[in-house]
Short mmCIF file of C-alpha atoms in Angstrom, two decimals:
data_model
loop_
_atom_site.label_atom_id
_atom_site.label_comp_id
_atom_site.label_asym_id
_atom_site.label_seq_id
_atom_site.Cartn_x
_atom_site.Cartn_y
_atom_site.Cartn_z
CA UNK A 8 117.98 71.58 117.96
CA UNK A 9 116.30 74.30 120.25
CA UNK A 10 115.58 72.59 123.28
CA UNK A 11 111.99 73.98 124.47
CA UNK A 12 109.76 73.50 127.01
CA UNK A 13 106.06 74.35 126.17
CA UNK A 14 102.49 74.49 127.45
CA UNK A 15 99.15 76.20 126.43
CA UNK A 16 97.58 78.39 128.38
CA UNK A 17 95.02 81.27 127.00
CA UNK A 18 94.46 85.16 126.96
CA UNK A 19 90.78 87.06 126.65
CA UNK A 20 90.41 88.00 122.98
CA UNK A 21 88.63 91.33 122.18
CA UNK A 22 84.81 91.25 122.15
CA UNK A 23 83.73 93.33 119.08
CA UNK A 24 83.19 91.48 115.93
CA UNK A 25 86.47 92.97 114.22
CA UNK A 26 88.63 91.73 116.62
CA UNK A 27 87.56 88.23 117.70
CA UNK A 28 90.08 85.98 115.96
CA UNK A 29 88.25 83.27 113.92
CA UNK A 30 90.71 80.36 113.06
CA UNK A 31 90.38 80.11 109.36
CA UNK A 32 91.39 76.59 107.48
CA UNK A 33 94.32 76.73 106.24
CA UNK A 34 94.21 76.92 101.88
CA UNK A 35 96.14 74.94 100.18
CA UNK A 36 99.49 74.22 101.08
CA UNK A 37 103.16 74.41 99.62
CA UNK A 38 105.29 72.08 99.01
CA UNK A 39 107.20 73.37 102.57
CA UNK A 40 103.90 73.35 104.34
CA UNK A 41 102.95 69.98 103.24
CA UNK A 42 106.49 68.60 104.67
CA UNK A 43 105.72 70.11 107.92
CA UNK A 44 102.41 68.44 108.35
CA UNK A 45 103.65 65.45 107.34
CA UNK A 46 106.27 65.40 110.04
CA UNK A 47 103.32 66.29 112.41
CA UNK A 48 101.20 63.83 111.25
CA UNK A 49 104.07 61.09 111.40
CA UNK A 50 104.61 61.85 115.29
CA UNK A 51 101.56 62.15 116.38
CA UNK A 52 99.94 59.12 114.25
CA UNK A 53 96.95 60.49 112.87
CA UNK A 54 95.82 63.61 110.18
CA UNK A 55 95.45 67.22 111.14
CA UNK A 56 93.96 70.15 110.60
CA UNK A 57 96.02 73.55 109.88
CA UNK A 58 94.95 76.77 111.19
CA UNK A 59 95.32 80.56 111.47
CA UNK A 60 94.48 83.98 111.72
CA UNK A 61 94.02 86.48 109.49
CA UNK A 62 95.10 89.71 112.19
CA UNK A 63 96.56 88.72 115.06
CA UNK A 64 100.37 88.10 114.37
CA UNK A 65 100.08 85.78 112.20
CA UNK A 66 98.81 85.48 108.31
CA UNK A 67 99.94 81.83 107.55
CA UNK A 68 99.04 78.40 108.61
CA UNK A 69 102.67 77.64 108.95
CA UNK A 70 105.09 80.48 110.04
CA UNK A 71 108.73 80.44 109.47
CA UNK A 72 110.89 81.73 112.03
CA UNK A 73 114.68 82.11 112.68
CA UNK A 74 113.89 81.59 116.99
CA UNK A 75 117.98 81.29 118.05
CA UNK A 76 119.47 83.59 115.51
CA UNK A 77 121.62 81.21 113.64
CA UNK A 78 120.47 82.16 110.37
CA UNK A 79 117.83 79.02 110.23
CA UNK A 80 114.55 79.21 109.79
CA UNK A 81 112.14 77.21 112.53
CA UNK A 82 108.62 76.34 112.04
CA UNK A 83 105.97 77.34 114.36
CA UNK A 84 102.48 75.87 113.92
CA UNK A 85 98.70 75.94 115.06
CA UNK A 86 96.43 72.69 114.50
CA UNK A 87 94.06 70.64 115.42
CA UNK A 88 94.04 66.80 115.72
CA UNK A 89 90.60 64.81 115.95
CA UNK A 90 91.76 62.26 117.89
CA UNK A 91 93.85 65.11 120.64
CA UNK A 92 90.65 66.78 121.80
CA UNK A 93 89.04 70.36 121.43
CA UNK A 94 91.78 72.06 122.07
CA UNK A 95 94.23 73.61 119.69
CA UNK A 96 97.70 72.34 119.74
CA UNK A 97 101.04 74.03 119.16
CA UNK A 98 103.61 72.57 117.38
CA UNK A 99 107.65 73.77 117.06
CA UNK A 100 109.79 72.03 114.42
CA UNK A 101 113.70 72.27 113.27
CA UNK A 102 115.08 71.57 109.83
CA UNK A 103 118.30 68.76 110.21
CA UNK A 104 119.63 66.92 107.42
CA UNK A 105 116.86 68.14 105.15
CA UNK A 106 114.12 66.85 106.91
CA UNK A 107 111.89 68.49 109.70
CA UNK A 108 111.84 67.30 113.09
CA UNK A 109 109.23 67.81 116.04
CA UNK A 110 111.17 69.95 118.64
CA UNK A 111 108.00 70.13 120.59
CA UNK A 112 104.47 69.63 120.43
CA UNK A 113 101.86 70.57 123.05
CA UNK A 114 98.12 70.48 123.70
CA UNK A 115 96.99 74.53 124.54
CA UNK A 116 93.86 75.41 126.75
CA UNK A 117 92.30 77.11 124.82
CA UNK A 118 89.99 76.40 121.72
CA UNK A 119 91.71 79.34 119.85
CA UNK A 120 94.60 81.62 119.23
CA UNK A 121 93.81 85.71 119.48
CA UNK A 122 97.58 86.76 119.83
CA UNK A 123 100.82 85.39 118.77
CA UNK A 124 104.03 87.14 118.68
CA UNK A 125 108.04 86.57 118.91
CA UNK A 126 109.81 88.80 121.62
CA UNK A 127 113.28 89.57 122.07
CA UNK A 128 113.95 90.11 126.21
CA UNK A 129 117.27 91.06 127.62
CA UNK A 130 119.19 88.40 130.05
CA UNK A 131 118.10 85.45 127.09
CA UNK A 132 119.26 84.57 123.87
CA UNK A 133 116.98 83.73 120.99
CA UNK A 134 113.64 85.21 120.36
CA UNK A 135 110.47 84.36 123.16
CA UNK A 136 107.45 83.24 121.75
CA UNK A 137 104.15 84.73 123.14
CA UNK A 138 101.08 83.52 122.57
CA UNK A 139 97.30 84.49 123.64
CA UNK A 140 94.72 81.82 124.06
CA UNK A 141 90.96 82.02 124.46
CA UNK A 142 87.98 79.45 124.84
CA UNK A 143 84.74 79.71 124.15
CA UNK A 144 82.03 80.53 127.13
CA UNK A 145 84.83 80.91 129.19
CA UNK A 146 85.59 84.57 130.70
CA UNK A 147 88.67 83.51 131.66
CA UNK A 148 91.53 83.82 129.47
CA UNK A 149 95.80 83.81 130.10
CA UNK A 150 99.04 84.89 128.13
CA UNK A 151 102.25 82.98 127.87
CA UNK A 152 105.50 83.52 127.15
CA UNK A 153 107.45 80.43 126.24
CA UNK A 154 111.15 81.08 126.65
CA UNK A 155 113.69 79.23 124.17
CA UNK A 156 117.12 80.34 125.29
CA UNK A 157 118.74 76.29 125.34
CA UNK A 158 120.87 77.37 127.71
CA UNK A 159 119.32 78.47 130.46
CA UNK A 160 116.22 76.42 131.36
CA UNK A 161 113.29 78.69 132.31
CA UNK A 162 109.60 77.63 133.12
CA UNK A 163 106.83 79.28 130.97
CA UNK A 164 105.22 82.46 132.23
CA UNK A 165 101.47 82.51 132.06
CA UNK A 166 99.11 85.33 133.71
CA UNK A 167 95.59 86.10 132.97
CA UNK A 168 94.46 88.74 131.16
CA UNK A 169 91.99 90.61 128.82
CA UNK A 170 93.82 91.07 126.34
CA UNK A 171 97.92 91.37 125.48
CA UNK A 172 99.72 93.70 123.53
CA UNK A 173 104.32 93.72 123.19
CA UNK A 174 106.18 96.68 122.32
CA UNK A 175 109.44 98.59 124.01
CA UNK A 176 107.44 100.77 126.79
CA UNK A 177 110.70 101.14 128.82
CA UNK A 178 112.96 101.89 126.20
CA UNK A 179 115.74 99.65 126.83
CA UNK A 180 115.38 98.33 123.52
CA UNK A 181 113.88 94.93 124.68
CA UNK A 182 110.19 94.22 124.48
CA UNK A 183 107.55 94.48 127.21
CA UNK A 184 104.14 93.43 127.80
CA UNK A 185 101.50 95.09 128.18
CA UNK A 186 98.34 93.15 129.52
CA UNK A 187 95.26 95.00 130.01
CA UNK A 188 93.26 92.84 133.27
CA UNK A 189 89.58 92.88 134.84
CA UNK A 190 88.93 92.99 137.87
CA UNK A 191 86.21 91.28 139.76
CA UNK A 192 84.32 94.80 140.11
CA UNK A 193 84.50 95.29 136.26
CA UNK A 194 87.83 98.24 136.31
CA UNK A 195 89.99 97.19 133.62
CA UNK A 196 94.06 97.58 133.96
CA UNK A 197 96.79 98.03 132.10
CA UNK A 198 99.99 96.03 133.70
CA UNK A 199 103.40 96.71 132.29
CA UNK A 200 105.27 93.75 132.33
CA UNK A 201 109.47 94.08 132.29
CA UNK A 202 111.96 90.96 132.05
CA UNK A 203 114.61 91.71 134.84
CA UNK A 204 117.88 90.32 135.20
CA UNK A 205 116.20 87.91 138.08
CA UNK A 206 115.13 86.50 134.69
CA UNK A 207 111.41 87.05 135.47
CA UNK A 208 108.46 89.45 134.46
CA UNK A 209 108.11 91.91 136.94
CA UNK A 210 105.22 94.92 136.85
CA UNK A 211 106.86 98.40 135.79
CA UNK A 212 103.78 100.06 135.69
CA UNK A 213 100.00 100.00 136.17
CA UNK A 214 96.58 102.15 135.69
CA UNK A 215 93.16 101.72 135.58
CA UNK A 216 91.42 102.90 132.59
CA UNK A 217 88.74 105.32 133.47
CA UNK A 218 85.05 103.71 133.08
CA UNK A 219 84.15 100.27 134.28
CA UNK A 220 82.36 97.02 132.36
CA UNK A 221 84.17 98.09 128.65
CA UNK A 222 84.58 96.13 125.78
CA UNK A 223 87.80 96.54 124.67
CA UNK A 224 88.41 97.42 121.00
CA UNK A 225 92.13 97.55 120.21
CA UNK A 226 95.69 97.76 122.04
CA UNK A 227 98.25 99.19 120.12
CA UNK A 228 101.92 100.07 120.84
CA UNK A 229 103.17 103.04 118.90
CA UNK A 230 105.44 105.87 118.52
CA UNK A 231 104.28 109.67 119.34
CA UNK A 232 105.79 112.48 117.70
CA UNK A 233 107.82 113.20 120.57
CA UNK A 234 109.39 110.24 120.19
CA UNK A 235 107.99 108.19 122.98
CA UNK A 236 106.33 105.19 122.77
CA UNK A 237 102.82 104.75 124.63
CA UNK A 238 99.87 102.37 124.60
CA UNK A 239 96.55 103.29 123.54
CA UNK A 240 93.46 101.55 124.40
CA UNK A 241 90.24 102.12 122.50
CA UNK A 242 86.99 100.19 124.28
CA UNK A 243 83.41 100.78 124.32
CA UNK A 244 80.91 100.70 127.35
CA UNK A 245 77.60 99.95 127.98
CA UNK A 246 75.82 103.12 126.74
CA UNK A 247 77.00 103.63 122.95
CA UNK A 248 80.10 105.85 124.46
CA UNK A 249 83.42 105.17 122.86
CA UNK A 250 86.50 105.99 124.48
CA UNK A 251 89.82 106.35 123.76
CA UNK A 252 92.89 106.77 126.81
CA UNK A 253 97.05 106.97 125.56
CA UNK A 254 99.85 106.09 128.07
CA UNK A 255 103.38 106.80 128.39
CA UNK A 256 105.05 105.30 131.37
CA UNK A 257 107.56 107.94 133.52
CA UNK A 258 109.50 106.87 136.39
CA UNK A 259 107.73 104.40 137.07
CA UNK A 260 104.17 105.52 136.40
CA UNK A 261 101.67 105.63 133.76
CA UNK A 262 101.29 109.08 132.92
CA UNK A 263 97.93 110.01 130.12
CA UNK A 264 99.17 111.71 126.85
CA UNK A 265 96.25 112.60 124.99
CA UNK A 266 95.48 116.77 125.74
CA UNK A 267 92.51 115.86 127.33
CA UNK A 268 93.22 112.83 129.36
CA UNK A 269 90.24 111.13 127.30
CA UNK A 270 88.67 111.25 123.91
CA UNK A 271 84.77 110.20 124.39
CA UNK A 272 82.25 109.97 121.02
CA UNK A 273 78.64 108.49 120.88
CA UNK A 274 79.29 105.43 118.51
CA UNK A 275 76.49 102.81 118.42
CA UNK A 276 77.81 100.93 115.26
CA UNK A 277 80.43 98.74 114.51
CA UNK A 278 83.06 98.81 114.22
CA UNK A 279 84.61 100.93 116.39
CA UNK A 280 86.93 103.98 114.97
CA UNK A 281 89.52 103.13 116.71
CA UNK A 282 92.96 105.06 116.43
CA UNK A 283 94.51 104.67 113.82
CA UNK A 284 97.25 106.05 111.33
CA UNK A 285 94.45 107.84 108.92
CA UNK A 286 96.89 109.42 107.38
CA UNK A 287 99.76 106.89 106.37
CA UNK A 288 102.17 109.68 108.46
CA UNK A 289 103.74 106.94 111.00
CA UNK A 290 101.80 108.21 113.48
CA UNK A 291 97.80 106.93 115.16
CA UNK A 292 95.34 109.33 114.98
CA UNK A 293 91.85 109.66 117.49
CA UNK A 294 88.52 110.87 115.83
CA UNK A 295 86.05 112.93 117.19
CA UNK A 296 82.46 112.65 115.90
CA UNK A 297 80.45 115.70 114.43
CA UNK A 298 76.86 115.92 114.35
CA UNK A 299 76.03 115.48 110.46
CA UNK A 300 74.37 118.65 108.68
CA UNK A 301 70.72 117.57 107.89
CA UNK A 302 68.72 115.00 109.96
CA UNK A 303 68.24 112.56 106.98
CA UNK A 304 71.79 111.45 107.09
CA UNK A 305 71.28 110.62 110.52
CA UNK A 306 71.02 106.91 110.38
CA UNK A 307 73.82 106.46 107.92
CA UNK A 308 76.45 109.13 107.57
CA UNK A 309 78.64 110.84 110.74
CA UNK A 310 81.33 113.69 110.02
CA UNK A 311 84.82 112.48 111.36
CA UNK A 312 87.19 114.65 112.55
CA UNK A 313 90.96 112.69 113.70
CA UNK A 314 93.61 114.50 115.18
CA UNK A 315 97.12 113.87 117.09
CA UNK A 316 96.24 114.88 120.44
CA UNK A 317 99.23 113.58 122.14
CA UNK A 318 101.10 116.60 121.34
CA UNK A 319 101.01 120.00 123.41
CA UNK A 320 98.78 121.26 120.82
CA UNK A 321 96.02 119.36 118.99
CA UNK A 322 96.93 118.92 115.16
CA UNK A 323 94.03 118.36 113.06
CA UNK A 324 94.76 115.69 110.49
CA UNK A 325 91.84 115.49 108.07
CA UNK A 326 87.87 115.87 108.16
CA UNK A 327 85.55 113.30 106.30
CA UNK A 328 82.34 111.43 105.73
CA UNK A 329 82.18 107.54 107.37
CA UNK A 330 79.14 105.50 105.63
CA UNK A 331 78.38 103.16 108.94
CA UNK A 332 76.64 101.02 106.24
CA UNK A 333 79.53 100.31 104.41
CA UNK A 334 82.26 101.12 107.02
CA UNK A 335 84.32 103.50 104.59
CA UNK A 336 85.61 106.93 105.82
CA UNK A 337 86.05 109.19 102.85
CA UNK A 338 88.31 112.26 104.25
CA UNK A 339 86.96 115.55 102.00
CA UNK A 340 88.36 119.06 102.00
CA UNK A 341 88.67 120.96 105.01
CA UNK A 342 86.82 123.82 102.94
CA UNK A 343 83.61 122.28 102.61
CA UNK A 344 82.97 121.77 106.08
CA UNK A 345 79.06 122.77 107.05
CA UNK A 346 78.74 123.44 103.47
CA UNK A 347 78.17 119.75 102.42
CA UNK A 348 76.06 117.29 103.06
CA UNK A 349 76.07 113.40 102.15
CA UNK A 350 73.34 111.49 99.87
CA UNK A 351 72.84 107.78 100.84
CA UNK A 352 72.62 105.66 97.42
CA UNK A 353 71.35 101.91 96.95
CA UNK A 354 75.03 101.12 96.42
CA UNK A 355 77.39 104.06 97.72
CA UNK A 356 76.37 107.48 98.26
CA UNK A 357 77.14 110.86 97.21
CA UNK A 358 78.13 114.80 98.94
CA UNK A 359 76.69 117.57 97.45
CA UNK A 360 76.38 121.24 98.14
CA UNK A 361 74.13 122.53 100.53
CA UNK A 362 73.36 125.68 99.17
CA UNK A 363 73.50 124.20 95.12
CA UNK A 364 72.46 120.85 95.45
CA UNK A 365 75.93 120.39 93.16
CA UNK A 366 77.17 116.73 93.70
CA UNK A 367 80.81 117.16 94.31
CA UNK A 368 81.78 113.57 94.78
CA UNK A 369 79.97 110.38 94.37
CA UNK A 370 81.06 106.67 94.93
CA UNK A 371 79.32 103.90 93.97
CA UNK A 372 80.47 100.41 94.16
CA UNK A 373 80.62 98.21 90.84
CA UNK A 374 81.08 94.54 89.98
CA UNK A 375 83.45 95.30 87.13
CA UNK A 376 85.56 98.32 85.81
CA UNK A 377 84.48 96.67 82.22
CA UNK A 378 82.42 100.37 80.34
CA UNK A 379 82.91 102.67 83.41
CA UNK A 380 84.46 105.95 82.02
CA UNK A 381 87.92 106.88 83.88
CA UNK A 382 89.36 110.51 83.41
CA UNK A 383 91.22 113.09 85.51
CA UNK A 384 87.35 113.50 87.13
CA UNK A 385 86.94 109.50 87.61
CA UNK A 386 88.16 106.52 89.11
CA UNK A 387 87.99 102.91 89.56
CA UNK A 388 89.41 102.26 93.36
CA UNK A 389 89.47 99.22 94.94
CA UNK A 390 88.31 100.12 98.78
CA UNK A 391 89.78 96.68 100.74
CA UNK A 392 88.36 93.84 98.47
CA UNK A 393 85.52 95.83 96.59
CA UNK A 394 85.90 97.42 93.45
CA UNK A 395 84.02 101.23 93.59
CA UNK A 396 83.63 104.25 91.51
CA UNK A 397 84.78 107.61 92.15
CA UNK A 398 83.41 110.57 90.82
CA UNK A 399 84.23 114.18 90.93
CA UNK A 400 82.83 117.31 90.00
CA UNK A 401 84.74 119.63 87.74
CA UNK A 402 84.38 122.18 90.02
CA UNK A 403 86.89 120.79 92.33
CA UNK A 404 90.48 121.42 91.78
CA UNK A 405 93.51 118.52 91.48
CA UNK A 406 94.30 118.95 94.56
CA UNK A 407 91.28 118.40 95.73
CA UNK A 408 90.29 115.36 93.94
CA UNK A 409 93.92 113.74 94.74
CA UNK A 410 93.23 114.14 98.41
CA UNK A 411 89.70 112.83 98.03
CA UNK A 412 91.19 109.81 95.74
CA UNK A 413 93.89 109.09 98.48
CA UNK A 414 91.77 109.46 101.97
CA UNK A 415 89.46 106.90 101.16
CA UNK A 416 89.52 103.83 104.06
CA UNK A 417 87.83 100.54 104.41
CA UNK A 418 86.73 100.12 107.79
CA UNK A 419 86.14 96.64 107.66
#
């Protein structure tokens, strides 16, 4: 039996409407799931609710996890229980003798869950289990690490924060955190957060993010192609600007990656482009908006450019079309740059030649593949959970209408 001491405390959750985690009821469960809430249920004396997220760590009511490496899975849980208050509860549970048994069960601070995640940290054994909590109306939010290492008894950590992102930043192999924190004059942080062999967190590195009273987008962890890792931090501010900063940390300091120390578009829609790996490559992308060609498409179309500018020289991945009514990016041949121009439809829209009027692709969504003609010129493509029609003109070569096909993304 792990022998685990937890408590709830909470972390800020992003702001935009893509990236506030909504705690969804849980569907219906298995015949494992229903075991676990019955042991649940059975301690605590009363029925309860199951709950989860759909993007933030974790997909399932019920998660199984192997926490102390011996090859057995553990069950880690998010709930609520009428009878225990607002507050969502956390719940840890071992398998013995065939039957599952509360290892511990705790009432968290917060109303919701925006980040969950298991961390491996030099100096313990076991995996760490961190967890972001938020409430609403309340600015204030924290991060926790609960450490499960039965042999060596260690309080939980808990800072506050905006919002939390783990991934190797030193490269020792182990995993850090990254929190990104406001101030009370409205500069955001990023804090770099390194387990020691003091067995604490200690702060590795730090740096303000350029502009001041953001809403932060998305904090991602990733590889650049020079092989280091670095944070990126995408956020809006108050004036339709998007921005988009990349660390690496150096010796001890934070050091920018991206060419020109900042990407900056006018974005007034949501979501927000974000970076992100357009390309399926491995490795995130930042986009750059372009003017579109005629004023009509003003309102609904913008030309896209995303790049890898965290190398010494900017690569330019692909060039597209993104429909800010239906969030879909549609990347299009560099070759028809200013000599296109996009078409809003009732139900998709279409790009046609400036100087012909020639429609060279058109997609249009449809309820049912059921009498729509498909060919080496047409497609049915399902674009997230919507089924849609591609179309392409003759004109175009294979190659062309393969990298049309395949560069279509749902924003949503």
């Amino acid at each position: 039996m792990l022998c685990i001491v937890l408590c709830l405390c909470g972390c800020s959750a992003l702001t935009t409407k893509n990236n506030i985690t909504n705690l969804l009821s849980a569907p219906k469960q298995n015949e494992n799931e229903s075991s676990i809430v019955a042991a649940i249920e059975d301690y605590l004396g009363e029925d309860i609710s199951l709950k989860y997220s759909k993007n933030q760590g974790y997909t399932a009511p019920v998660q199984l996890i192997d926490i102390d490496f011996d090859d057995v899975q553990e069950a880690v849980v998010f709930y609520y229980a009428p009878n225990k208050g607002a507050n969502i509860r956390f719940a840890l549970l071992a398998r013995k003798d065939g039957k599952w048994n509360i290892v511990a069960d705790k009432e968290g601070l917060g109303t919701e869950v925006f980040y969950f995640d298991t961390i491996v940290l030099p100096y313990v054994y076991g995996r760490q289990i961190t967890v972001g909590y938020q409430s609403a109306n309340i600015d204030e939010n924290f991060f926790v690490t609960y450490f499960t290492d039965k042999n060596i008894q260690l309080p939980d950590y808990a800072e506050s924060c905006r919002h939390i992102v783990t991934g190797d930043m030193t490269g020792n192999g182990y995993s850090d955190v990254i929190l990104a924190k406001v101030s009370s004059y409205g500069n955001v942080s990023l804090n770099i957060l390194s387990f020691t062999e003091d067995l604490s967190f200690e702060s590795v590195g730090v740096k303000n993010l350029k502009y001041t009273n953001i809403e932060l987008a998305q904090l991602v962890v990733d590889y650049l192609r020079d092989g280091r890792r670095a944070v990126f931090a995408d956020y809006t501010d108050t004036h339709n600007r998007m921005h988009t900063e990349v660390y690496a940390l150096e010796n001890g300091r934070m050091v920018p990656c991206l060419t020109d120390g900042i990407v900056t578009n006018i974005w007034e829609h949501e979501p927000v482009i974000a970076s992100r790996d357009i390309d399926n490559d491995g490795y995130l992308e930042t986009a750059t908006v372009i003017q579109p060609q005629t004023p009509e498409e003003v309102p609904s179309f913008k030309y896209i450019q995303w790049s890898d500018r965290t190398s010494a020289e900017q690569q330019e991945i692909c060039y597209g079309v993104f429909d800010v009514r239906e969030n879909i990016f549609m990347a299009i041949p560099d070759q028809w740059r200013d000599t296109v121009y996009t078409k809003a439809l009732d139900n998709g829209f279409e790009i046609k030649n400036i100087e012909t009027d020639e429609t060279m692709v058109k997609l249009v969504e449809i309820e049912s593949a059921d009498n729509v003609e498909s060919g080496a010129y047409s497609y049915t493509v399902y674009i997230g959970t919507r089924l849609w029609h591609l179309e392409c003109s003759t004109d175009m070569n294979m190659t062309q209408v393969e990298y049309v096909y395949k560069g279509i993304t749902d924003f949503d």
